[in-house]
Short mmCIF file of C-alpha atoms in Angstrom, two decimals:
data_model
loop_
_atom_site.label_atom_id
_atom_site.label_comp_id
_atom_site.label_asym_id
_atom_site.label_seq_id
_atom_site.Cartn_x
_atom_site.Cartn_y
_atom_site.Cartn_z
CA UNK A 1 103.46 51.05 113.43
CA UNK A 2 107.23 51.03 113.93
CA UNK A 3 107.91 47.52 112.63
CA UNK A 4 109.39 46.38 109.33
CA UNK A 5 107.04 47.05 106.42
CA UNK A 6 107.04 45.51 102.97
CA UNK A 7 105.21 46.52 99.83
CA UNK A 8 103.38 45.21 98.00
CA UNK A 9 102.02 42.41 100.16
CA UNK A 10 101.00 40.41 97.11
CA UNK A 11 102.22 40.52 93.52
CA UNK A 12 100.94 38.50 90.59
CA UNK A 13 102.90 38.76 87.39
CA UNK A 14 103.36 36.98 84.11
CA UNK A 15 106.47 35.02 83.30
CA UNK A 16 109.16 37.22 81.80
CA UNK A 17 108.09 40.42 83.54
CA UNK A 18 110.29 42.34 85.98
CA UNK A 19 109.14 42.92 89.56
CA UNK A 20 110.43 45.12 92.36
CA UNK A 21 109.68 44.82 96.06
CA UNK A 22 110.29 47.43 98.73
CA UNK A 23 111.29 47.01 102.36
CA UNK A 24 111.25 49.75 104.99
CA UNK A 25 113.21 48.65 108.07
CA UNK A 26 112.78 49.79 111.66
CA UNK A 27 114.05 53.35 111.55
CA UNK A 28 117.19 53.07 113.68
CA UNK A 29 118.27 49.69 112.30
CA UNK A 30 121.48 49.71 110.28
CA UNK A 31 121.30 46.14 108.97
CA UNK A 32 118.81 44.82 106.44
CA UNK A 33 118.37 41.27 105.13
CA UNK A 34 116.40 39.62 102.34
CA UNK A 35 115.16 36.01 102.49
CA UNK A 36 113.04 33.84 100.23
CA UNK A 37 110.59 31.27 101.59
CA UNK A 38 108.88 28.62 99.51
CA UNK A 39 105.83 26.71 100.69
CA UNK A 40 106.54 24.36 103.57
CA UNK A 41 110.19 25.39 103.87
CA UNK A 42 112.16 27.67 106.14
CA UNK A 43 113.41 31.02 104.81
CA UNK A 44 116.54 31.00 102.65
CA UNK A 45 119.05 33.83 103.01
CA UNK A 46 119.57 35.96 99.89
CA UNK A 47 121.54 39.09 100.75
CA UNK A 48 122.48 41.51 103.52
CA UNK A 49 123.24 45.23 103.89
CA UNK A 50 124.99 47.17 106.58
CA UNK A 51 123.89 50.76 106.04
CA UNK A 52 124.14 51.22 102.25
CA UNK A 53 126.89 48.61 101.74
CA UNK A 54 125.84 45.21 100.41
CA UNK A 55 128.16 42.94 102.39
CA UNK A 56 126.92 39.56 101.20
CA UNK A 57 125.32 38.83 97.85
CA UNK A 58 126.76 35.48 96.87
CA UNK A 59 123.52 33.78 97.92
CA UNK A 60 121.35 35.66 95.44
CA UNK A 61 119.76 32.92 93.39
CA UNK A 62 120.86 34.11 89.96
CA UNK A 63 121.97 37.24 88.14
CA UNK A 64 118.28 38.02 87.59
CA UNK A 65 118.11 38.98 91.28
CA UNK A 66 119.49 42.28 92.53
CA UNK A 67 119.04 44.40 95.63
CA UNK A 68 119.82 47.98 96.55
CA UNK A 69 119.79 50.15 99.64
CA UNK A 70 120.90 53.48 98.19
CA UNK A 71 120.65 55.72 101.23
CA UNK A 72 120.98 53.15 103.96
CA UNK A 73 117.28 53.28 104.76
CA UNK A 74 114.73 51.42 102.61
CA UNK A 75 115.77 48.63 100.26
CA UNK A 76 114.46 47.21 97.00
CA UNK A 77 114.73 43.69 95.64
CA UNK A 78 114.31 43.32 91.89
CA UNK A 79 113.75 40.14 89.93
CA UNK A 80 114.19 40.43 86.17
CA UNK A 81 112.60 38.11 83.63
CA UNK A 82 110.57 36.28 86.26
CA UNK A 83 110.13 32.53 86.06
CA UNK A 84 107.46 30.33 87.62
CA UNK A 85 110.08 28.97 90.00
CA UNK A 86 110.43 32.47 91.47
CA UNK A 87 106.97 32.16 93.05
CA UNK A 88 107.56 32.41 96.79
CA UNK A 89 107.30 34.67 99.82
CA UNK A 90 110.06 37.28 99.94
CA UNK A 91 110.87 38.35 103.49
CA UNK A 92 112.81 41.35 104.68
CA UNK A 93 114.34 41.70 108.14
CA UNK A 94 116.27 44.40 109.93
CA UNK A 95 118.47 44.59 113.00
CA UNK A 96 120.54 47.00 115.03
CA UNK A 97 124.13 45.86 114.71
CA UNK A 98 126.16 47.08 117.64
CA UNK A 99 129.47 45.46 116.75
CA UNK A 100 131.53 44.40 113.75
CA UNK A 101 130.35 42.17 110.92
CA UNK A 102 130.68 39.11 113.15
CA UNK A 103 128.44 40.38 115.91
CA UNK A 104 124.97 39.00 116.25
CA UNK A 105 121.67 40.67 116.91
CA UNK A 106 117.99 39.86 116.82
CA UNK A 107 116.44 40.18 113.37
CA UNK A 108 112.93 41.62 113.10
CA UNK A 109 110.95 40.40 110.12
CA UNK A 110 108.38 42.11 107.97
CA UNK A 111 105.13 40.46 106.81
CA UNK A 112 106.61 39.49 103.46
CA UNK A 113 105.67 39.96 99.80
CA UNK A 114 104.04 36.95 98.20
CA UNK A 115 104.99 36.64 94.53
CA UNK A 116 103.00 34.51 92.10
CA UNK A 117 104.40 34.08 88.61
CA UNK A 118 101.86 32.80 86.09
CA UNK B 1 127.69 24.31 104.34
CA UNK B 2 125.43 24.53 107.38
CA UNK B 3 122.34 22.31 107.36
CA UNK B 4 119.58 22.72 109.93
CA UNK B 5 117.00 20.02 110.52
CA UNK B 6 113.86 20.14 112.64
CA UNK B 7 112.01 17.15 113.99
CA UNK B 8 109.12 16.51 113.98
CA UNK B 9 107.85 18.29 110.89
CA UNK B 10 104.36 18.40 112.37
CA UNK B 11 102.94 17.86 115.83
CA UNK B 12 99.40 17.78 117.20
CA UNK B 13 98.82 17.81 120.96
CA UNK B 14 95.90 18.41 123.32
CA UNK B 15 95.80 21.65 125.23
CA UNK B 16 97.82 21.66 128.44
CA UNK B 17 100.55 19.28 127.34
CA UNK B 18 104.22 20.10 127.71
CA UNK B 19 106.13 19.56 124.48
CA UNK B 20 109.63 19.62 123.02
CA UNK B 21 110.65 20.70 119.54
CA UNK B 22 114.03 19.58 118.24
CA UNK B 23 116.57 21.33 116.05
CA UNK B 24 119.92 19.96 114.87
CA UNK B 25 122.70 21.66 112.92
CA UNK B 26 125.78 20.28 111.21
CA UNK B 27 128.32 23.10 111.73
CA UNK B 28 128.93 23.94 115.39
CA UNK B 29 130.76 27.19 114.54
CA UNK B 30 127.67 29.31 115.10
CA UNK B 31 127.33 32.72 116.74
CA UNK B 32 123.88 32.05 118.10
CA UNK B 33 120.79 29.91 117.69
CA UNK B 34 117.41 31.57 117.34
CA UNK B 35 113.85 30.30 117.57
CA UNK B 36 111.06 32.01 115.65
CA UNK B 37 107.31 31.61 115.40
CA UNK B 38 105.45 32.01 112.09
CA UNK B 39 101.68 32.24 111.77
CA UNK B 40 100.11 31.28 108.42
CA UNK B 41 100.82 33.84 105.71
CA UNK B 42 102.72 36.08 108.12
CA UNK B 43 106.30 37.06 108.82
CA UNK B 44 108.47 35.66 111.60
CA UNK B 45 108.42 36.66 115.25
CA UNK B 46 111.59 36.15 117.29
CA UNK B 47 110.98 34.06 120.40
CA UNK B 48 114.40 33.35 121.90
CA UNK B 49 118.04 33.94 120.99
CA UNK B 50 120.77 31.85 122.62
CA UNK B 51 124.31 33.16 122.24
CA UNK B 52 126.96 30.55 121.45
CA UNK B 53 128.40 30.94 124.96
CA UNK B 54 125.04 30.30 126.64
CA UNK B 55 123.28 27.04 127.42
CA UNK B 56 119.66 28.17 127.61
CA UNK B 57 117.21 31.05 127.52
CA UNK B 58 113.75 31.35 129.02
CA UNK B 59 110.78 33.55 128.22
CA UNK B 60 107.50 32.85 129.96
CA UNK B 61 106.37 29.33 129.11
CA UNK B 62 109.21 28.89 126.61
CA UNK B 63 112.66 27.50 127.33
CA UNK B 64 115.31 26.95 124.70
CA UNK B 65 118.54 25.04 125.23
CA UNK B 66 121.71 24.87 123.15
CA UNK B 67 124.37 22.17 123.01
CA UNK B 68 126.92 23.30 120.44
CA UNK B 69 129.14 20.25 120.78
CA UNK B 70 126.35 17.90 119.76
CA UNK B 71 124.78 20.33 117.30
CA UNK B 72 121.41 20.38 119.00
CA UNK B 73 118.86 22.83 120.34
CA UNK B 74 115.47 22.20 121.87
CA UNK B 75 112.47 24.44 122.43
CA UNK B 76 110.34 23.45 125.39
CA UNK B 77 106.78 24.78 125.58
CA UNK B 78 105.05 24.34 128.92
CA UNK B 79 101.28 24.01 129.34
CA UNK B 80 100.52 24.43 125.66
CA UNK B 81 97.53 26.55 124.58
CA UNK B 82 95.55 26.72 121.32
CA UNK B 83 97.13 30.13 120.72
CA UNK B 84 100.51 28.42 120.49
CA UNK B 85 99.44 26.81 117.20
CA UNK B 86 101.91 28.01 114.56
CA UNK B 87 105.07 26.95 112.76
CA UNK B 88 108.21 27.10 114.87
CA UNK B 89 111.52 27.68 113.10
CA UNK B 90 115.03 27.46 114.42
CA UNK B 91 117.92 29.28 112.75
CA UNK B 92 121.69 29.12 113.19
CA UNK B 93 123.62 32.37 112.84
CA UNK B 94 126.96 32.75 111.08
CA UNK B 95 129.32 35.56 110.18
CA UNK B 96 127.45 38.57 108.89
CA UNK B 97 124.47 37.48 110.95
CA UNK B 98 123.35 35.26 108.10
CA UNK B 99 120.68 32.87 109.35
CA UNK B 100 120.31 29.30 108.14
CA UNK B 101 116.81 28.06 108.91
CA UNK B 102 115.40 24.62 109.47
CA UNK B 103 112.24 23.52 107.71
CA UNK B 104 110.07 24.21 110.75
CA UNK B 105 107.72 22.26 112.98
CA UNK B 106 103.99 22.87 112.42
CA UNK B 107 102.33 22.74 115.81
CA UNK B 108 98.61 22.30 116.38
CA UNK B 109 97.29 22.55 119.93
CA UNK B 110 93.74 21.25 120.17
CA UNK B 111 91.31 22.66 122.75
#
């Protein structure tokens, strides 16, 4: 399967614990995005990488959220000190950016990681 | 701040009907407008992408239009089938390819 993969698919944790999610983009894609989706809503943009550079992180929901893409391939999203309000689906997408930061390209989404905070 | 709204929130139609899903956005300075499909518990599948300079895009039974000046896009589905049942999301693209999504339209096509 050459699509975007995310692990784990489901995560149940207790309030106050830290969690980390992984996203493996389509292999040749240089751009990677994280979104959060709560029940009945559309996805909400969180952050964006071009290769290993995090170009937009102002939309991360709080300083408990952080993301990395150390070698420009896979990415991790970490949530520290989880709260019940963090329960949601976390979606990763990737794209092949052929131009500058303002160019547009089709984003391909992974299946998501569903987080439940008890 | 861009706001994207989709109407209706839910729609139920008999098989074979043609239908239109609506999407409106408040900031016309977009790079493109995209339509996605989402099946329950799954990720998103891109259906159509309309560049800001284009008026419409077609793929099979799907046709999407874009009117930037009025801040509207529509997704037309011809001859609907039960397999079309899903949530349809529109998203406006900004600098950095950041997508702002609407809340989606949940479509049910009854056999």
